[in-house]
Amino acid sequence: MKTVIFRTWAFVALLSFVALGSLKAQNAKPFIVPELKYWKGGEGAFQLNGSTRLVADEMAQKVASLFADDLEILVGLNPSCVTGVKPADGDIVLKIVDEKKLKQGGEGYVIEIGDKVVVSASTETGLYWATRTLLQMVDGSGRPEFPKGTIKDNPDFAMRGFMIDCGRKYIPISYLRQLVKIMGYYKMNCLQVHLNDNGFPKHFEGDWNKTYAAFRLECDTYPGLAARDGYYTKQEFRDLQKLAQDCGVEIIPEIDAPAHSLAFTHYDPTLGSTKYGVDHLDITNPKSQQFLDALWKEYIEGENPVFIGKRVHIGTDEYSNRDKEVVELFRQFTDHLIKHVESYGKQACLWGSLTHAKGTTPVKVDNVLMSLWSNGYADPDSMLNKLGYKGISIPDGLTYIVPHAGYYYDYLNTQYLYEHWTPNIVGGGEKNTFPYGGDQIVGGMFAVWNDVCGNGISVKDIHHRVFPAMQTLSAKFWTGKNVTLPYADFDTQRLSLSEAPGVNELGRLGKHAVDKPVIIMQSSVQAASLFRPEGYAEVGYDYSVEFDLEAAAEDKGTVLFESPNAKFYIADPINGRLAYERDGYLFTFDYAPYVGEKVRICIEGNNKATYLYVNGELEEAKTGRTRWTDGKGKQTTIETLVFPLERTGSFNSVVKNFNLTDKMRYTK
């Protein structure tokens, strides 16, 4: 009897072993952001190699070419793109198919990974999203292979976006170009570019005339309107939109009026309201409407408009509602702007303000998209259920980043958003939660508002806040309520992915960097050869840059290290001390080595401060400078630095034993 029992147990154990082995052979669902909707694992992996071909039908050739370029960046392989040939094992097939056959929607796709890879979509955009999924597979694993299996994927929300305030802080076009690549990599398809705005007078001695304001586009209708400290030419803005289209991203340009209009009233003071503040256009003055009509016309008319997409955003938020007569004028003004841009073939988007500006003057509803940001300004239930608008969900209390302002979020609460929020939840209460998958909420966005003009925040600081939010909300806009990974796992695994192929705005070292770091530099004489072109352009938070310095006499303004975004001076232009410069700000340490002195210098930086150590001892910490502007406006200047490393300057001192790490050695 014992023998029978033993043999039975052994037989069951054998079956269990076989079953477990069979289960293990099925490939686990790969980590992709946003998370895949459907995955059925196969066995083994499809290997990328030098003989891999991209077999693309005629409509898929552009996507195939972009895919090949990105594969070369990530794994060093650039498959040949061919058409009109019979696919063979080892090929990747890209094809556009009829949607009735695919059944995944316009942005959806299907990938079958076996001995060959077959990628199908009903649109070029869907096909592009499929290639982003394949790229993330090799990006996350670090291996030139795809796990075999079947993917079916499509988004829950049609608009998945981000808004960036370029009015209060100039955001270089070079960053916007990188941003659309990042957005495309994470299947985020709308970038709203807020082109004009102004600061608050409390930070400028209470004087509207001194308060910062900017409009960021080259302008022929009103010469001199474009901000002197930074604007986009018409052609580079067109080129940005064309690049974005290649990345599956729609640029939605925004000109905000009739509030937030100080740039316009600085240009023509007769347009400003004397009653509500000169950041308000005087909408009782016909010239205000004429001014905006002509401005919009410049960018949306003709065969080659500056705004090439189908949608524009007309602003219309936060105008005074003090007087009923003005409320009715505001509503008429809004209705006119909607119809004005529509007359040039554009769909109008606007900020929700029609609860704040409640009145009887009709405002067009049909084919208008309303950004639902504040329930007090536009009650979602009233706007969608009673008036019939379609909404973009961008609730300020959940999705607004205002860097270093002390209100809203400095960094979004990504855990809460991941675990509890989807765009159909616009505000608190059941009446402001709309049917999931319904047509009232077309999608969601998050935003960066650079409210505190001149506070020293850098583009790198902004990006440091944007990227984790981008990855998190990508998941919530695409996969939505059906994400399956616990947040802690998602938050860890998302770090395995690059920002996009060839993009490293965070300056991360290791596999995320485009190239290898420079480790040793001996002196300025040898700098050109030792700082190789393939070295890092910069290193991001939290870093430690350390080197021995034998100081020689240097002219003021002598650069030690630099990149397109920053300079680190061995002798700053004013005092001849160690210093750094970025985003138009110069930050000087109260330290300069004596001529002939030998010291060990270490610069460390995180997202809060920059530190100088000399011979292992803290010399100075740049943790922010606070000033009071008019007795009411408290402003703290951020003194951070993403360290520049693309090249060295021409200096006389000797630098050696250079060491670079992505850990702060001294700062706790």
XYZ file of C-alpha atoms in Angstrom:
668
model
C 0.000 0.000 0.000
C 2.815 2.379 0.825
C 4.420 1.665 -2.556
C 1.187 2.534 -4.394
C 0.858 5.762 -2.430
C 4.470 6.704 -3.222
C 4.051 5.950 -6.902
C 0.791 7.931 -7.042
C 2.461 10.894 -5.339
C 5.408 10.652 -7.700
C 3.085 10.557 -10.725
C 1.176 13.629 -9.504
C 4.449 15.428 -8.798
C 5.661 14.601 -12.309
C 2.455 15.962 -13.830
C 2.778 19.118 -11.714
C 6.374 19.552 -12.829
C 5.398 19.176 -16.471
C 2.488 21.594 -16.013
C 4.675 24.150 -14.277
C 7.285 23.813 -16.971
C 4.612 24.370 -19.601
C 3.361 27.463 -17.769
C 6.852 28.850 -17.451
C 7.344 28.464 -21.195
C 4.525 30.934 -21.866
C 6.025 34.398 -22.112
C 4.858 36.798 -19.436
C 3.129 40.007 -20.434
C 5.874 42.510 -21.319
C 6.057 45.781 -19.399
C 4.898 48.527 -21.760
C 3.780 52.081 -20.974
C 0.874 52.407 -21.470
C 0.011 48.873 -20.384
C -1.121 46.494 -23.115
C -4.836 45.729 -23.200
C -4.475 42.112 -24.374
C -1.513 39.735 -24.350
C -1.362 36.023 -25.061
C 2.119 34.688 -24.442
C 3.891 32.289 -26.760
C 7.141 30.423 -26.260
C 10.596 31.759 -27.006
C 11.643 35.023 -28.598
C 11.946 36.606 -32.020
C 15.585 37.626 -32.491
C 16.569 40.840 -34.210
C 19.769 40.561 -36.254
C 21.539 41.925 -39.278
C 19.311 40.019 -41.694
C 16.010 41.291 -40.237
C 13.912 43.082 -42.860
C 10.966 45.428 -42.479
C 8.437 44.346 -45.083
C 6.008 47.235 -45.421
C 3.076 47.786 -47.739
C 2.926 51.075 -49.592
C 0.958 52.931 -46.913
C 3.262 51.695 -44.136
C 6.626 52.717 -45.574
C 6.939 55.979 -43.650
C 6.306 54.247 -40.314
C 8.733 51.475 -41.292
C 11.478 54.020 -41.965
C 10.939 55.764 -38.619
C 10.902 52.376 -36.862
C 14.191 51.360 -38.497
C 15.876 54.592 -37.394
C 14.743 54.104 -33.801
C 15.840 50.457 -33.742
C 19.298 51.594 -34.779
C 19.407 54.000 -31.854
C 18.243 51.408 -29.320
C 19.968 48.202 -30.482
C 22.415 49.255 -33.195
C 20.497 47.499 -35.988
C 18.935 49.307 -38.933
C 16.797 46.771 -40.806
C 16.340 47.308 -44.512
C 12.857 48.476 -45.522
C 11.430 46.549 -48.465
C 8.063 46.377 -50.188
C 6.390 44.102 -52.686
C 8.148 40.957 -51.461
C 6.859 37.832 -49.779
C 7.634 37.920 -46.042
C 9.934 35.218 -44.689
C 10.778 33.981 -41.221
C 12.878 36.612 -39.473
C 11.012 39.524 -41.098
C 8.875 42.200 -39.473
C 5.754 42.873 -41.519
C 3.965 46.226 -41.260
C 0.627 46.634 -42.965
C -2.485 48.790 -43.052
C -5.651 46.691 -43.042
C -9.374 47.348 -43.154
C -10.773 48.353 -39.765
C -13.698 45.943 -40.089
C -11.144 43.146 -40.142
C -8.967 44.564 -37.374
C -11.732 45.633 -34.958
C -9.376 47.729 -32.813
C -10.392 51.297 -33.697
C -8.450 53.990 -35.530
C -5.528 54.075 -33.110
C -5.601 50.372 -32.280
C -3.267 47.699 -33.574
C -2.522 43.989 -33.500
C 0.955 42.426 -33.248
C 1.584 38.724 -33.791
C 5.116 37.745 -32.777
C 6.211 34.333 -33.976
C 8.927 33.244 -36.382
C 8.109 36.516 -38.065
C 6.425 39.614 -36.623
C 3.193 40.804 -38.245
C 2.011 44.292 -37.266
C -1.443 45.382 -38.417
C -3.395 48.618 -37.978
C -6.134 50.422 -39.840
C -4.295 53.775 -39.786
C -0.744 55.040 -39.978
C -1.103 56.335 -36.412
C -2.120 52.922 -35.088
C 0.816 51.356 -36.898
C 3.155 53.935 -35.360
C 1.841 53.142 -31.855
C 2.510 49.454 -32.520
C 6.157 50.217 -33.325
C 6.442 52.127 -30.034
C 5.321 48.962 -28.256
C 7.975 46.889 -30.033
C 10.656 49.478 -29.287
C 9.803 49.465 -25.582
C 10.234 45.694 -25.536
C 13.905 45.966 -26.506
C 14.354 49.184 -24.524
C 13.133 47.667 -21.273
C 14.915 44.325 -21.582
C 18.147 45.610 -23.113
C 18.067 42.631 -25.516
C 17.464 42.749 -29.315
C 14.470 40.451 -29.186
C 10.695 40.396 -28.836
C 8.937 37.784 -26.672
C 6.647 35.689 -28.837
C 2.953 36.241 -28.345
C -0.099 38.136 -29.557
C -1.026 41.749 -28.703
C -4.322 43.529 -29.277
C -4.345 47.115 -28.112
C -6.331 50.345 -28.407
C -6.898 53.461 -26.279
C -9.814 54.105 -23.945
C -9.651 57.881 -24.548
C -9.164 59.625 -27.880
C -7.322 62.728 -26.604
C -4.347 62.063 -24.351
C -2.473 65.227 -23.723
C -0.234 67.695 -21.978
C -0.293 71.491 -21.866
C 2.876 73.518 -21.419
C 2.919 77.203 -20.464
C 5.469 78.850 -22.767
C 4.085 82.323 -22.128
C 5.375 82.932 -18.611
C 8.641 81.076 -19.256
C 10.314 80.730 -22.613
C 10.557 77.054 -23.541
C 13.080 76.616 -26.387
C 11.851 74.995 -29.582
C 14.640 72.434 -29.164
C 12.963 71.151 -25.990
C 9.509 71.128 -27.581
C 10.938 68.971 -30.376
C 12.269 66.504 -27.815
C 8.975 66.642 -25.934
C 6.896 65.500 -28.912
C 9.240 62.536 -29.387
C 8.727 61.583 -25.741
C 4.971 61.996 -26.014
C 4.861 59.824 -29.122
C 6.905 57.129 -27.395
C 4.227 56.903 -24.694
C 1.243 57.197 -27.097
C 0.283 60.660 -25.822
C -1.241 62.391 -28.830
C -1.959 66.072 -27.988
C 0.421 68.862 -26.978
C -1.256 72.173 -26.159
C 1.237 75.037 -26.451
C 0.155 78.035 -24.349
C 1.720 80.886 -26.335
C 1.028 83.984 -24.247
C 0.597 84.916 -20.607
C 1.877 87.150 -17.847
C 3.036 87.135 -14.265
C 1.406 88.622 -11.201
C 2.067 92.283 -10.299
C 2.786 91.346 -6.658
C 6.118 89.941 -7.878
C 6.879 93.137 -9.812
C 6.497 95.916 -7.230
C 2.724 95.919 -7.742
C 3.212 97.635 -11.097
C 1.454 96.272 -14.196
C 3.919 98.131 -16.406
C 6.808 96.181 -14.857
C 4.986 92.843 -14.727
C 6.413 90.212 -17.010
C 4.362 89.301 -20.096
C 5.198 87.535 -23.352
C 3.800 86.398 -26.678
C 5.938 83.671 -28.249
C 5.312 83.755 -32.009
C 6.886 85.781 -34.781
C 4.264 88.325 -35.790
C 3.984 90.448 -38.943
C 0.567 91.945 -38.221
C 1.892 93.556 -35.048
C 5.679 93.991 -35.434
C 7.380 93.911 -32.042
C 4.687 91.843 -30.345
C 6.917 88.754 -30.145
C 8.820 88.593 -26.849
C 12.400 89.838 -26.986
C 13.619 87.173 -24.574
C 12.450 84.331 -26.790
C 9.941 83.532 -29.514
C 9.357 80.968 -32.250
C 9.640 81.832 -35.913
C 6.692 80.830 -38.029
C 8.725 78.266 -39.917
C 10.189 76.576 -36.856
C 6.683 76.367 -35.379
C 5.441 74.749 -38.603
C 8.400 72.370 -38.481
C 7.600 71.481 -34.868
C 4.057 70.557 -35.864
C 5.281 68.440 -38.783
C 7.708 66.571 -36.516
C 4.888 66.071 -34.025
C 2.662 64.611 -36.737
C 5.407 62.082 -37.552
C 5.333 61.131 -33.846
C 1.547 60.753 -33.735
C 1.154 64.007 -31.804
C -1.177 66.901 -32.614
C 0.005 70.376 -31.613
C -2.882 72.525 -30.346
C -1.675 76.159 -30.308
C -3.298 78.418 -27.743
C -3.619 82.198 -27.794
C -5.269 83.101 -24.492
C -7.615 86.097 -24.302
C -9.402 88.226 -23.229
C -7.795 87.706 -19.772
C -4.102 86.742 -19.450
C -3.541 89.382 -22.142
C -0.896 91.687 -20.664
C 1.450 91.024 -23.599
C -1.195 92.531 -25.874
C -1.940 95.523 -23.648
C 1.774 96.232 -23.167
C 1.966 96.358 -26.971
C -1.116 98.585 -27.277
C -2.131 100.134 -23.931
C -5.447 101.356 -25.399
C -6.623 97.717 -25.373
C -6.331 97.314 -21.596
C -9.192 97.443 -19.130
C -8.956 100.238 -16.597
C -11.664 98.608 -14.504
C -10.540 95.002 -14.132
C -6.784 95.274 -14.588
C -4.719 95.766 -17.717
C -4.099 92.041 -18.062
C -7.759 92.059 -19.240
C -8.564 93.253 -22.726
C -11.237 95.930 -22.611
C -14.040 93.996 -24.304
C -16.227 97.112 -24.369
C -13.718 98.498 -26.870
C -14.297 97.170 -30.438
C -10.543 97.436 -31.032
C -9.941 94.446 -28.723
C -11.958 92.090 -30.893
C -10.413 93.534 -34.051
C -6.942 93.042 -32.600
C -7.534 89.350 -31.885
C -9.298 88.713 -35.189
C -6.290 90.010 -37.088
C -3.859 88.102 -34.875
C -5.644 84.788 -35.376
C -6.014 85.414 -39.100
C -2.245 85.712 -39.492
C -1.720 82.176 -38.198
C -4.689 80.242 -39.608
C -5.442 81.614 -43.056
C -4.040 80.595 -46.422
C -2.668 77.453 -48.036
C 0.366 77.324 -45.743
C -0.936 78.419 -42.329
C 1.337 78.653 -39.316
C -1.122 76.529 -37.312
C -1.354 73.471 -39.547
C -3.498 71.185 -37.362
C -7.256 70.842 -37.211
C -7.679 72.371 -33.724
C -6.721 75.608 -31.985
C -7.339 76.792 -28.427
C -8.823 80.272 -27.941
C -8.295 80.578 -24.160
C -11.202 82.540 -22.592
C -10.540 81.784 -18.904
C -10.683 83.853 -15.723
C -12.199 87.070 -17.031
C -13.916 89.188 -14.389
C -17.608 88.445 -13.793
C -18.149 91.438 -11.504
C -20.753 93.105 -13.738
C -23.625 91.369 -15.518
C -23.241 93.591 -18.569
C -19.592 92.560 -18.894
C -20.513 88.882 -18.471
C -22.819 89.144 -21.480
C -20.085 90.896 -23.475
C -17.631 88.160 -22.491
C -20.026 85.489 -23.727
C -20.498 87.355 -27.013
C -16.716 87.760 -27.286
C -16.216 84.005 -26.749
C -18.894 83.077 -29.278
C -17.326 85.392 -31.835
C -13.852 83.890 -31.362
C -15.206 80.351 -31.795
C -16.909 81.274 -35.058
C -13.908 83.307 -36.238
C -11.469 80.389 -36.065
C -14.114 78.037 -37.464
C -14.420 80.298 -40.510
C -10.837 79.269 -41.345
C -11.610 75.568 -40.971
C -10.371 75.075 -37.389
C -12.116 73.373 -34.492
C -12.195 75.577 -31.406
C -11.089 74.458 -27.945
C -11.605 76.765 -24.965
C -11.189 76.886 -21.207
C -14.451 76.291 -19.359
C -15.755 79.565 -17.911
C -19.470 79.548 -18.572
C -20.539 78.886 -14.982
C -18.381 81.784 -13.822
C -19.739 83.809 -16.752
C -23.356 82.651 -16.470
C -25.694 84.628 -18.675
C -28.191 84.589 -21.502
C -26.018 85.413 -24.519
C -25.638 82.157 -26.463
C -22.184 80.626 -26.928
C -21.731 78.036 -29.666
C -21.730 74.418 -28.439
C -21.643 72.156 -31.481
C -18.153 70.909 -32.426
C -16.524 72.896 -29.584
C -14.224 71.204 -27.063
C -14.195 72.560 -23.523
C -11.204 72.129 -21.207
C -12.813 71.316 -17.839
C -10.310 72.626 -15.308
C -12.326 74.185 -12.458
C -15.833 73.285 -11.360
C -16.363 76.835 -10.129
C -15.585 78.280 -13.547
C -17.433 75.595 -15.521
C -19.552 73.081 -13.647
C -18.962 69.817 -15.558
C -22.512 68.555 -15.104
C -23.954 71.794 -16.481
C -21.464 72.056 -19.342
C -21.828 68.462 -20.562
C -25.272 67.281 -19.539
C -27.261 70.503 -19.843
C -25.420 72.518 -22.496
C -24.028 69.562 -24.445
C -20.331 70.401 -24.737
C -17.701 67.702 -25.229
C -15.090 67.874 -22.479
C -11.342 67.518 -22.078
C -10.721 66.531 -18.463
C -7.932 68.581 -16.880
C -9.006 69.166 -13.230
C -6.694 71.688 -11.593
C -6.653 69.997 -8.189
C -5.320 66.767 -9.690
C -3.432 67.546 -12.895
C -1.868 71.021 -12.503
C 1.872 71.370 -11.912
C 2.967 74.867 -10.893
C 6.719 74.586 -10.255
C 7.886 75.880 -6.905
C 4.873 78.110 -6.351
C 3.552 76.745 -3.056
C 0.104 75.963 -4.442
C -1.289 73.257 -6.680
C 1.318 70.515 -7.192
C 5.060 70.889 -7.537
C 5.111 67.232 -8.637
C 1.859 65.442 -9.399
C 0.599 62.806 -6.987
C 1.200 60.032 -9.498
C 0.268 57.258 -7.071
C -3.181 58.722 -6.464
C -3.719 59.326 -10.176
C -2.623 55.800 -11.052
C -4.739 54.129 -8.400
C -7.878 56.288 -8.355
C -8.306 58.604 -11.354
C -9.446 58.359 -14.947
C -10.467 61.309 -17.150
C -14.200 60.653 -16.785
C -13.820 61.733 -13.128
C -13.717 65.494 -13.688
C -14.439 66.728 -10.197
C -15.783 65.719 -6.838
C -19.158 64.107 -6.499
C -21.214 61.655 -8.468
C -22.660 64.271 -10.824
C -19.172 65.178 -12.028
C -18.236 61.573 -12.760
C -19.297 60.668 -16.269
C -19.854 57.276 -17.918
C -16.561 55.532 -18.586
C -16.187 55.047 -22.319
C -18.969 57.524 -23.106
C -18.640 60.299 -25.672
C -18.986 63.268 -23.287
C -15.335 63.159 -22.149
C -13.095 62.913 -25.197
C -9.915 62.599 -23.151
C -7.648 64.038 -20.518
C -4.636 66.289 -20.089
C -2.238 67.495 -17.448
C -0.518 70.866 -17.397
C 2.546 72.834 -16.346
C 1.855 76.475 -15.449
C 4.923 78.654 -14.913
C 3.021 81.149 -12.778
C 5.950 82.571 -10.828
C 7.858 84.400 -13.538
C 11.559 84.847 -12.852
C 11.795 82.260 -10.077
C 14.825 80.572 -11.614
C 13.073 77.357 -12.582
C 14.874 75.703 -15.486
C 13.532 73.770 -18.443
C 15.334 70.776 -16.932
C 13.441 71.296 -13.666
C 10.177 71.438 -15.568
C 11.036 68.244 -17.400
C 11.954 66.520 -14.138
C 8.363 67.155 -13.037
C 6.762 66.311 -16.373
C 8.323 62.932 -17.159
C 6.963 60.792 -14.290
C 3.551 62.382 -14.803
C 3.782 61.683 -18.539
C 4.455 57.990 -18.003
C 1.752 57.639 -15.350
C -0.978 59.471 -17.223
C -0.082 57.688 -20.431
C -1.247 54.537 -18.656
C -4.417 56.180 -17.344
C -5.403 57.771 -20.659
C -4.811 54.620 -22.731
C -5.463 51.606 -20.496
C -7.455 53.616 -17.981
C -9.283 51.747 -15.247
C -7.941 48.415 -16.487
C -4.306 48.840 -15.439
C -3.274 45.681 -13.598
C 0.171 46.339 -12.136
C 0.342 47.604 -8.552
C 1.576 51.195 -8.504
C 4.826 50.303 -6.716
C 5.702 47.838 -9.476
C 4.737 50.309 -12.197
C 6.759 53.091 -10.598
C 9.844 50.876 -10.402
C 9.576 49.304 -13.818
C 8.872 52.573 -15.661
C 12.467 53.575 -14.879
C 13.681 50.759 -17.131
C 12.436 52.704 -20.156
C 14.128 55.558 -21.960
C 12.403 58.866 -22.488
C 12.373 58.048 -26.211
C 14.968 56.631 -28.605
C 17.904 59.038 -28.572
C 16.302 61.368 -26.002
C 17.861 61.878 -22.569
C 16.591 65.204 -21.246
C 16.920 63.909 -17.680
C 20.637 63.266 -18.208
C 20.387 59.740 -16.832
C 23.562 57.651 -16.913
C 23.747 53.986 -17.824
C 21.604 52.411 -20.500
C 19.337 55.436 -20.735
C 22.133 57.719 -21.897
C 22.724 58.019 -25.597
C 26.445 57.336 -25.273
C 29.185 56.504 -22.801
C 30.548 58.973 -20.227
C 33.921 60.642 -20.297
C 35.895 59.509 -17.254
C 39.264 61.280 -17.397
C 40.400 64.690 -18.618
C 43.989 65.828 -18.090
C 44.108 69.486 -19.135
C 42.634 72.103 -21.391
C 45.315 71.464 -24.016
C 44.035 67.922 -24.436
C 40.392 68.711 -23.838
C 39.271 68.506 -27.455
C 40.546 64.958 -27.850
C 39.655 63.694 -24.388
C 36.114 65.071 -24.333
C 34.945 62.852 -27.150
C 31.853 63.797 -29.184
C 30.097 60.634 -28.002
C 30.321 61.676 -24.354
C 27.301 62.724 -22.337
C 26.000 66.209 -23.009
C 24.994 66.506 -19.346
C 24.330 64.526 -16.199
C 21.059 64.900 -14.328
C 19.943 64.748 -10.699
C 21.318 63.293 -8.398
C 24.927 63.585 -9.551
C 28.447 64.041 -8.305
C 31.103 65.593 -10.577
C 34.561 65.548 -9.032
C 38.050 66.465 -10.257
C 41.477 67.690 -9.173
C 42.161 71.300 -10.084
C 45.559 72.995 -10.295
C 44.495 76.612 -10.658
C 46.103 79.072 -13.036
C 45.234 82.682 -13.831
C 42.011 82.819 -15.854
C 40.178 85.612 -17.612
C 36.718 86.418 -16.340
C 34.145 84.448 -18.273
C 36.359 81.372 -18.707
C 34.259 78.249 -19.159
C 35.298 74.898 -17.710
C 32.404 72.721 -18.993
C 29.423 73.520 -21.196
C 26.487 72.101 -23.118
C 23.739 73.729 -25.191
C 21.766 74.198 -21.949
C 24.355 75.382 -19.413
C 27.876 76.561 -18.640
C 30.062 75.900 -15.631
C 32.665 78.657 -15.156
C 36.066 78.357 -13.618
C 35.957 82.167 -13.548
C 32.541 83.754 -13.906
C 32.074 86.867 -16.112
C 31.565 89.263 -13.187
C 33.712 88.228 -10.219
C 36.034 85.554 -11.578
C 34.696 82.838 -9.234
C 33.339 79.346 -9.726
C 29.832 79.710 -11.107
C 27.210 78.246 -13.403
C 24.740 79.667 -15.868
C 21.539 78.265 -17.370
C 18.174 79.559 -18.594
C 19.475 83.138 -18.484
C 20.453 82.968 -14.790
C 23.997 83.246 -13.416
C 24.677 81.643 -10.023
C 28.053 82.436 -8.458
C 29.768 80.605 -5.612
C 31.646 82.705 -3.114
C 34.812 80.808 -3.935
C 37.777 81.102 -6.281
C 40.980 79.056 -5.958
C 44.264 80.888 -5.605
C 46.629 80.780 -8.577
C 48.838 77.736 -8.139
C 46.557 76.141 -5.540
C 45.771 72.430 -5.879
C 42.300 71.419 -4.700
C 39.797 68.635 -5.134
C 36.525 70.118 -6.419
C 33.184 68.358 -6.229
C 29.875 69.688 -7.566
C 26.734 67.860 -6.535
C 23.181 68.592 -7.582
C 19.625 67.445 -7.090
C 16.219 68.890 -7.928
C 16.403 71.244 -4.948
C 19.940 72.643 -4.784
C 23.528 72.695 -6.053
C 26.492 72.076 -3.745
C 30.192 72.958 -3.924
C 32.673 70.840 -1.964
C 36.360 71.694 -1.718
C 38.710 68.961 -0.474
C 35.717 67.020 0.801
C 34.252 69.874 2.847
C 31.053 71.745 1.992
C 32.017 75.209 0.779
C 28.577 76.475 -0.240
C 25.070 75.187 -0.873
C 22.891 76.939 -3.419
C 19.493 76.155 -1.902
C 17.524 79.140 -3.215
C 17.359 82.874 -2.630
C 14.196 84.481 -1.256
C 13.143 88.058 -1.901
C 10.104 90.189 -1.139
C 8.957 92.243 -4.096
C 6.337 94.712 -2.831
C 5.972 93.611 0.772
C 3.428 91.002 -0.305
C 5.038 88.979 -3.056
C 7.499 86.440 -1.685
C 9.621 84.794 -4.360
C 12.302 82.121 -4.019
C 14.773 81.642 -6.846
C 15.660 78.038 -7.688
C 19.409 77.447 -8.044
C 19.530 73.973 -9.540
C 21.876 72.716 -12.250
C 21.844 69.743 -14.584
C 25.611 69.557 -15.040
C 26.953 70.340 -18.554
C 29.506 67.922 -20.013
C 29.314 68.135 -23.786
C 32.614 69.998 -24.166
C 35.242 71.966 -22.271
C 36.196 75.583 -22.637
C 39.641 76.998 -23.260
C 41.320 77.457 -19.879
C 44.820 77.589 -18.405
C 44.295 75.498 -15.286
C 44.997 71.760 -15.149
C 42.113 69.385 -14.500
C 42.678 65.680 -13.898
C 41.308 62.615 -12.112
C 37.814 63.448 -13.313
C 35.034 61.300 -11.860
C 31.332 61.286 -12.701
C 28.620 59.371 -10.845
C 24.829 59.422 -10.634
C 24.973 59.270 -6.844
C 25.578 62.196 -4.501
C 28.631 61.181 -2.493
C 28.710 63.900 0.144
C 25.239 65.433 0.292
C 22.741 63.648 2.498
